[in-house]
Amino acid sequence: MKARITVYPRPEVLDPQGKAVHQALSRVGFEPVSAVRVGKSFDIELDVRTKPQAMKLLEEMCQKLLANRVMEVYEIEILGKAKAGKSGQ
Amino acid sequence: MKARITVYPRPEVLDPQGKAVHQALSRVGFEPVSAVRVGKSFDIELDVRTKPQAMKLLEEMCQKLLANRVMEVYEIEILGKAKAGKSGQ
């Protein structure tokens, strides 16, 4: 089973990396951008049978290792066969 | 309009950060994990009206700034009101 965990700084926490990317985008000419936040993404391959088992494990991983819950929030997504959205090759 | 861009190293490119996270997870006792890859995630707020306009801009951002297309692949997702999956607070 494949899952994706996304970790972002909490909305109330300053995100200097996001600010830098925002400024860089403006400099290159992307004016319609009004805000950018930068986070981490983990694609995890799990050898478990059921979705609830996977969710339990992934939740534990976030709390123990992948996210700092004081500063960050996380999202867990179980990935299907094909991911929605456009993919650039 | 809100969008998310996810940038990962190409599957054929070594991902030492992913390997380190995989080893750390194994050490903490998460044996069912068989592979981890680590990428970057950008949440971008855009002042444009239509989805095609947004997609065009986001595609350009990836190619000009956010992704290194020799080493990385990217995915673009227009985010709806609520994101699917579980969110940890």
mmCIF file of C-alpha atoms in Angstrom:
data_model
loop_
_atom_site.group_PDB
_atom_site.id
_atom_site.type_symbol
_atom_site.label_atom_id
_atom_site.label_comp_id
_atom_site.label_asym_id
_atom_site.label_seq_id
_atom_site.Cartn_x
_atom_site.Cartn_y
_atom_site.Cartn_z
ATOM 1 C CA MET A 1 0.000 0.000 0.000
ATOM 2 C CA LYS A 2 1.289 3.431 -0.906
ATOM 3 C CA ALA A 3 0.676 6.536 1.158
ATOM 4 C CA ARG A 4 1.704 10.161 1.145
ATOM 5 C CA ILE A 5 2.367 12.233 4.231
ATOM 6 C CA THR A 6 2.598 15.989 3.845
ATOM 7 C CA VAL A 7 4.077 18.103 6.622
ATOM 8 C CA TYR A 8 3.704 21.886 6.689
ATOM 9 C CA PRO A 9 4.590 24.556 9.228
ATOM 10 C CA ARG A 10 1.486 25.557 11.201
ATOM 11 C CA PRO A 11 -0.349 28.535 9.671
ATOM 12 C CA GLU A 12 0.578 30.733 12.654
ATOM 13 C CA VAL A 13 4.266 29.803 12.372
ATOM 14 C CA LEU A 14 6.534 31.897 10.143
ATOM 15 C CA ASP A 15 7.661 30.127 6.948
ATOM 16 C CA PRO A 16 10.848 31.841 5.700
ATOM 17 C CA GLN A 17 11.363 29.193 2.998
ATOM 18 C CA GLY A 18 7.873 29.875 1.628
ATOM 19 C CA LYS A 19 8.554 33.614 1.721
ATOM 20 C CA ALA A 20 11.804 33.138 -0.221
ATOM 21 C CA VAL A 21 10.076 31.050 -2.887
ATOM 22 C CA HIS A 22 7.280 33.647 -3.110
ATOM 23 C CA GLN A 23 9.826 36.442 -3.662
ATOM 24 C CA ALA A 24 11.714 34.369 -6.226
ATOM 25 C CA LEU A 25 8.480 33.685 -8.142
ATOM 26 C CA SER A 26 7.634 37.408 -8.126
ATOM 27 C CA ARG A 27 11.120 38.257 -9.409
ATOM 28 C CA VAL A 28 10.732 35.797 -12.301
ATOM 29 C CA GLY A 29 7.446 37.471 -13.203
ATOM 30 C CA PHE A 30 4.707 35.411 -11.566
ATOM 31 C CA GLU A 31 2.690 38.327 -10.143
ATOM 32 C CA PRO A 32 -0.619 36.511 -9.535
ATOM 33 C CA VAL A 33 0.972 34.527 -6.705
ATOM 34 C CA SER A 34 -0.274 35.845 -3.362
ATOM 35 C CA ALA A 35 1.160 33.312 -0.919
ATOM 36 C CA VAL A 36 3.482 30.321 -0.848
ATOM 37 C CA ARG A 37 4.150 27.811 1.881
ATOM 38 C CA VAL A 38 6.782 25.115 1.633
ATOM 39 C CA GLY A 39 6.485 21.720 3.242
ATOM 40 C CA LYS A 40 7.852 18.210 3.109
ATOM 41 C CA SER A 41 6.304 15.263 1.382
ATOM 42 C CA PHE A 42 6.953 11.599 2.183
ATOM 43 C CA ASP A 43 5.879 8.798 -0.148
ATOM 44 C CA ILE A 44 5.772 5.635 1.926
ATOM 45 C CA GLU A 45 5.357 2.061 0.723
ATOM 46 C CA LEU A 46 3.795 -0.128 3.414
ATOM 47 C CA ASP A 47 3.402 -3.913 3.656
ATOM 48 C CA VAL A 48 0.025 -3.994 5.381
ATOM 49 C CA ARG A 49 -3.285 -5.432 4.211
ATOM 50 C CA THR A 50 -5.962 -2.974 5.265
ATOM 51 C CA LYS A 51 -6.430 0.773 5.081
ATOM 52 C CA PRO A 52 -7.195 1.166 8.828
ATOM 53 C CA GLN A 53 -3.947 -0.662 9.695
ATOM 54 C CA ALA A 54 -2.058 1.633 7.341
ATOM 55 C CA MET A 55 -3.688 4.776 8.758
ATOM 56 C CA LYS A 56 -2.825 3.726 12.305
ATOM 57 C CA LEU A 57 0.839 3.142 11.424
ATOM 58 C CA LEU A 58 1.142 6.353 9.410
ATOM 59 C CA GLU A 59 -0.426 8.382 12.204
ATOM 60 C CA GLU A 60 2.123 6.913 14.635
ATOM 61 C CA MET A 61 4.999 7.694 12.259
ATOM 62 C CA CYS A 62 3.933 11.321 12.055
ATOM 63 C CA GLN A 63 3.671 11.672 15.811
ATOM 64 C CA LYS A 64 6.918 9.861 16.614
ATOM 65 C CA LEU A 65 9.213 10.932 13.813
ATOM 66 C CA LEU A 66 8.016 12.761 10.738
ATOM 67 C CA ALA A 67 6.329 15.848 12.175
ATOM 68 C CA ASN A 68 7.080 18.203 15.016
ATOM 69 C CA ARG A 69 3.574 18.733 16.307
ATOM 70 C CA VAL A 70 4.385 21.968 18.104
ATOM 71 C CA MET A 71 5.438 23.682 14.886
ATOM 72 C CA GLU A 72 3.903 21.561 12.144
ATOM 73 C CA VAL A 73 0.689 19.997 10.922
ATOM 74 C CA TYR A 74 0.498 16.855 8.827
ATOM 75 C CA GLU A 75 -1.860 15.255 6.342
ATOM 76 C CA ILE A 76 -2.083 11.569 5.537
ATOM 77 C CA GLU A 77 -3.364 10.342 2.199
ATOM 78 C CA ILE A 78 -3.640 6.751 1.009
ATOM 79 C CA LEU A 79 -2.706 6.842 -2.683
ATOM 80 C CA GLY A 80 -4.808 4.940 -5.170
ATOM 81 C CA LYS A 81 -3.582 3.480 -8.457
ATOM 82 C CA ALA A 82 -3.425 6.865 -10.172
ATOM 83 C CA LYS A 83 -2.901 10.216 -8.518
ATOM 84 C CA ALA A 84 -5.295 13.045 -9.396
ATOM 85 C CA GLY A 85 -3.874 16.098 -11.096
ATOM 86 C CA LYS A 86 -1.286 16.624 -13.759
ATOM 87 C CA SER A 87 2.124 15.089 -13.572
ATOM 88 C CA GLY A 88 5.163 16.606 -15.247
ATOM 89 C CA GLN A 89 7.728 14.368 -16.867
ATOM 90 C CA MET B 1 -7.311 29.627 -6.102
ATOM 91 C CA LYS B 2 -5.148 27.274 -4.107
ATOM 92 C CA ALA B 3 -2.834 24.699 -5.628
ATOM 93 C CA ARG B 4 -0.276 22.206 -4.463
ATOM 94 C CA ILE B 5 2.886 21.328 -6.336
ATOM 95 C CA THR B 6 4.789 18.239 -5.252
ATOM 96 C CA VAL B 7 8.354 17.697 -6.418
ATOM 97 C CA TYR B 8 10.113 14.338 -6.051
ATOM 98 C CA PRO B 9 13.444 12.983 -7.237
ATOM 99 C CA ARG B 10 12.944 10.847 -10.353
ATOM 100 C CA PRO B 11 12.442 7.145 -9.559
ATOM 101 C CA GLU B 12 15.791 6.292 -11.184
ATOM 102 C CA VAL B 13 17.636 8.930 -9.141
ATOM 103 C CA LEU B 14 19.048 7.979 -5.726
ATOM 104 C CA ASP B 15 17.190 9.533 -2.778
ATOM 105 C CA PRO B 16 19.539 9.564 0.234
ATOM 106 C CA GLN B 17 17.078 11.590 2.320
ATOM 107 C CA GLY B 18 14.376 8.985 1.724
ATOM 108 C CA LYS B 19 16.815 6.222 2.634
ATOM 109 C CA ALA B 20 17.710 7.989 5.882
ATOM 110 C CA VAL B 21 14.048 8.400 6.831
ATOM 111 C CA HIS B 22 13.418 4.728 5.963
ATOM 112 C CA GLN B 23 16.266 3.621 8.227
ATOM 113 C CA ALA B 24 15.076 5.915 11.021
ATOM 114 C CA LEU B 25 11.542 4.496 10.775
ATOM 115 C CA SER B 26 12.922 0.933 10.913
ATOM 116 C CA ARG B 27 15.010 1.805 13.980
ATOM 117 C CA VAL B 28 11.951 3.196 15.775
ATOM 118 C CA GLY B 29 10.121 -0.076 15.063
ATOM 119 C CA PHE B 30 8.116 0.510 11.878
ATOM 120 C CA GLU B 31 9.022 -2.761 10.139
ATOM 121 C CA PRO B 32 6.190 -2.848 7.544
ATOM 122 C CA VAL B 33 7.754 0.105 5.721
ATOM 123 C CA SER B 34 9.382 -1.100 2.506
ATOM 124 C CA ALA B 35 10.330 2.184 0.819
ATOM 125 C CA VAL B 36 10.358 5.911 1.495
ATOM 126 C CA ARG B 37 10.959 8.817 -0.841
ATOM 127 C CA VAL B 38 11.172 12.408 0.315
ATOM 128 C CA GLY B 39 10.055 15.361 -1.736
ATOM 129 C CA LYS B 40 9.074 18.994 -1.486
ATOM 130 C CA SER B 41 5.580 20.371 -1.360
ATOM 131 C CA PHE B 42 4.540 23.906 -2.293
ATOM 132 C CA ASP B 43 1.123 25.311 -1.386
ATOM 133 C CA ILE B 44 0.498 28.236 -3.685
ATOM 134 C CA GLU B 45 -2.266 30.828 -3.504
ATOM 135 C CA LEU B 46 -3.022 32.297 -6.929
ATOM 136 C CA ASP B 47 -5.128 35.294 -7.986
ATOM 137 C CA VAL B 48 -6.492 33.880 -11.224
ATOM 138 C CA ARG B 49 -10.074 33.167 -12.257
ATOM 139 C CA THR B 50 -10.016 29.892 -14.147
ATOM 140 C CA LYS B 51 -8.489 26.479 -13.633
ATOM 141 C CA PRO B 52 -6.789 26.372 -17.081
ATOM 142 C CA GLN B 53 -5.112 29.762 -16.366
ATOM 143 C CA ALA B 54 -3.912 28.414 -13.026
ATOM 144 C CA MET B 55 -2.613 25.174 -14.546
ATOM 145 C CA LYS B 56 -0.691 27.086 -17.207
ATOM 146 C CA LEU B 57 0.969 29.345 -14.628
ATOM 147 C CA LEU B 58 1.767 26.478 -12.261
ATOM 148 C CA GLU B 59 3.268 24.433 -15.074
ATOM 149 C CA GLU B 60 5.510 27.389 -15.970
ATOM 150 C CA MET B 61 6.565 27.843 -12.331
ATOM 151 C CA CYS B 62 7.626 24.208 -12.144
ATOM 152 C CA GLN B 63 9.636 24.401 -15.310
ATOM 153 C CA LYS B 64 11.295 27.734 -14.553
ATOM 154 C CA LEU B 65 11.903 27.555 -10.837
ATOM 155 C CA LEU B 66 10.418 24.898 -8.632
ATOM 156 C CA ALA B 67 11.643 21.676 -10.193
ATOM 157 C CA ASN B 68 14.893 20.566 -11.765
ATOM 158 C CA ARG B 69 13.515 18.496 -14.607
ATOM 159 C CA VAL B 70 16.693 16.505 -15.132
ATOM 160 C CA MET B 71 16.568 15.087 -11.620
ATOM 161 C CA GLU B 72 12.993 15.617 -10.516
ATOM 162 C CA VAL B 73 9.376 15.063 -11.482
ATOM 163 C CA TYR B 74 6.504 17.253 -10.372
ATOM 164 C CA GLU B 75 2.762 16.953 -9.823
ATOM 165 C CA ILE B 76 0.268 19.790 -9.900
ATOM 166 C CA GLU B 77 -2.998 19.614 -8.025
ATOM 167 C CA ILE B 78 -5.680 22.264 -7.762
ATOM 168 C CA LEU B 79 -6.961 22.048 -4.187
ATOM 169 C CA GLY B 80 -10.686 22.123 -3.545
ATOM 170 C CA LYS B 81 -12.324 23.504 -0.435
ATOM 171 C CA ALA B 82 -11.357 20.480 1.656
ATOM 172 C CA LYS B 83 -8.432 18.182 1.084
ATOM 173 C CA ALA B 84 -9.103 14.428 1.052
ATOM 174 C CA GLY B 85 -7.435 12.319 3.690
ATOM 175 C CA LYS B 86 -6.828 12.722 7.387
ATOM 176 C CA SER B 87 -5.252 15.815 8.805
ATOM 177 C CA GLY B 88 -3.335 15.806 12.077
ATOM 178 C CA GLN B 89 -3.619 18.742 14.453
#
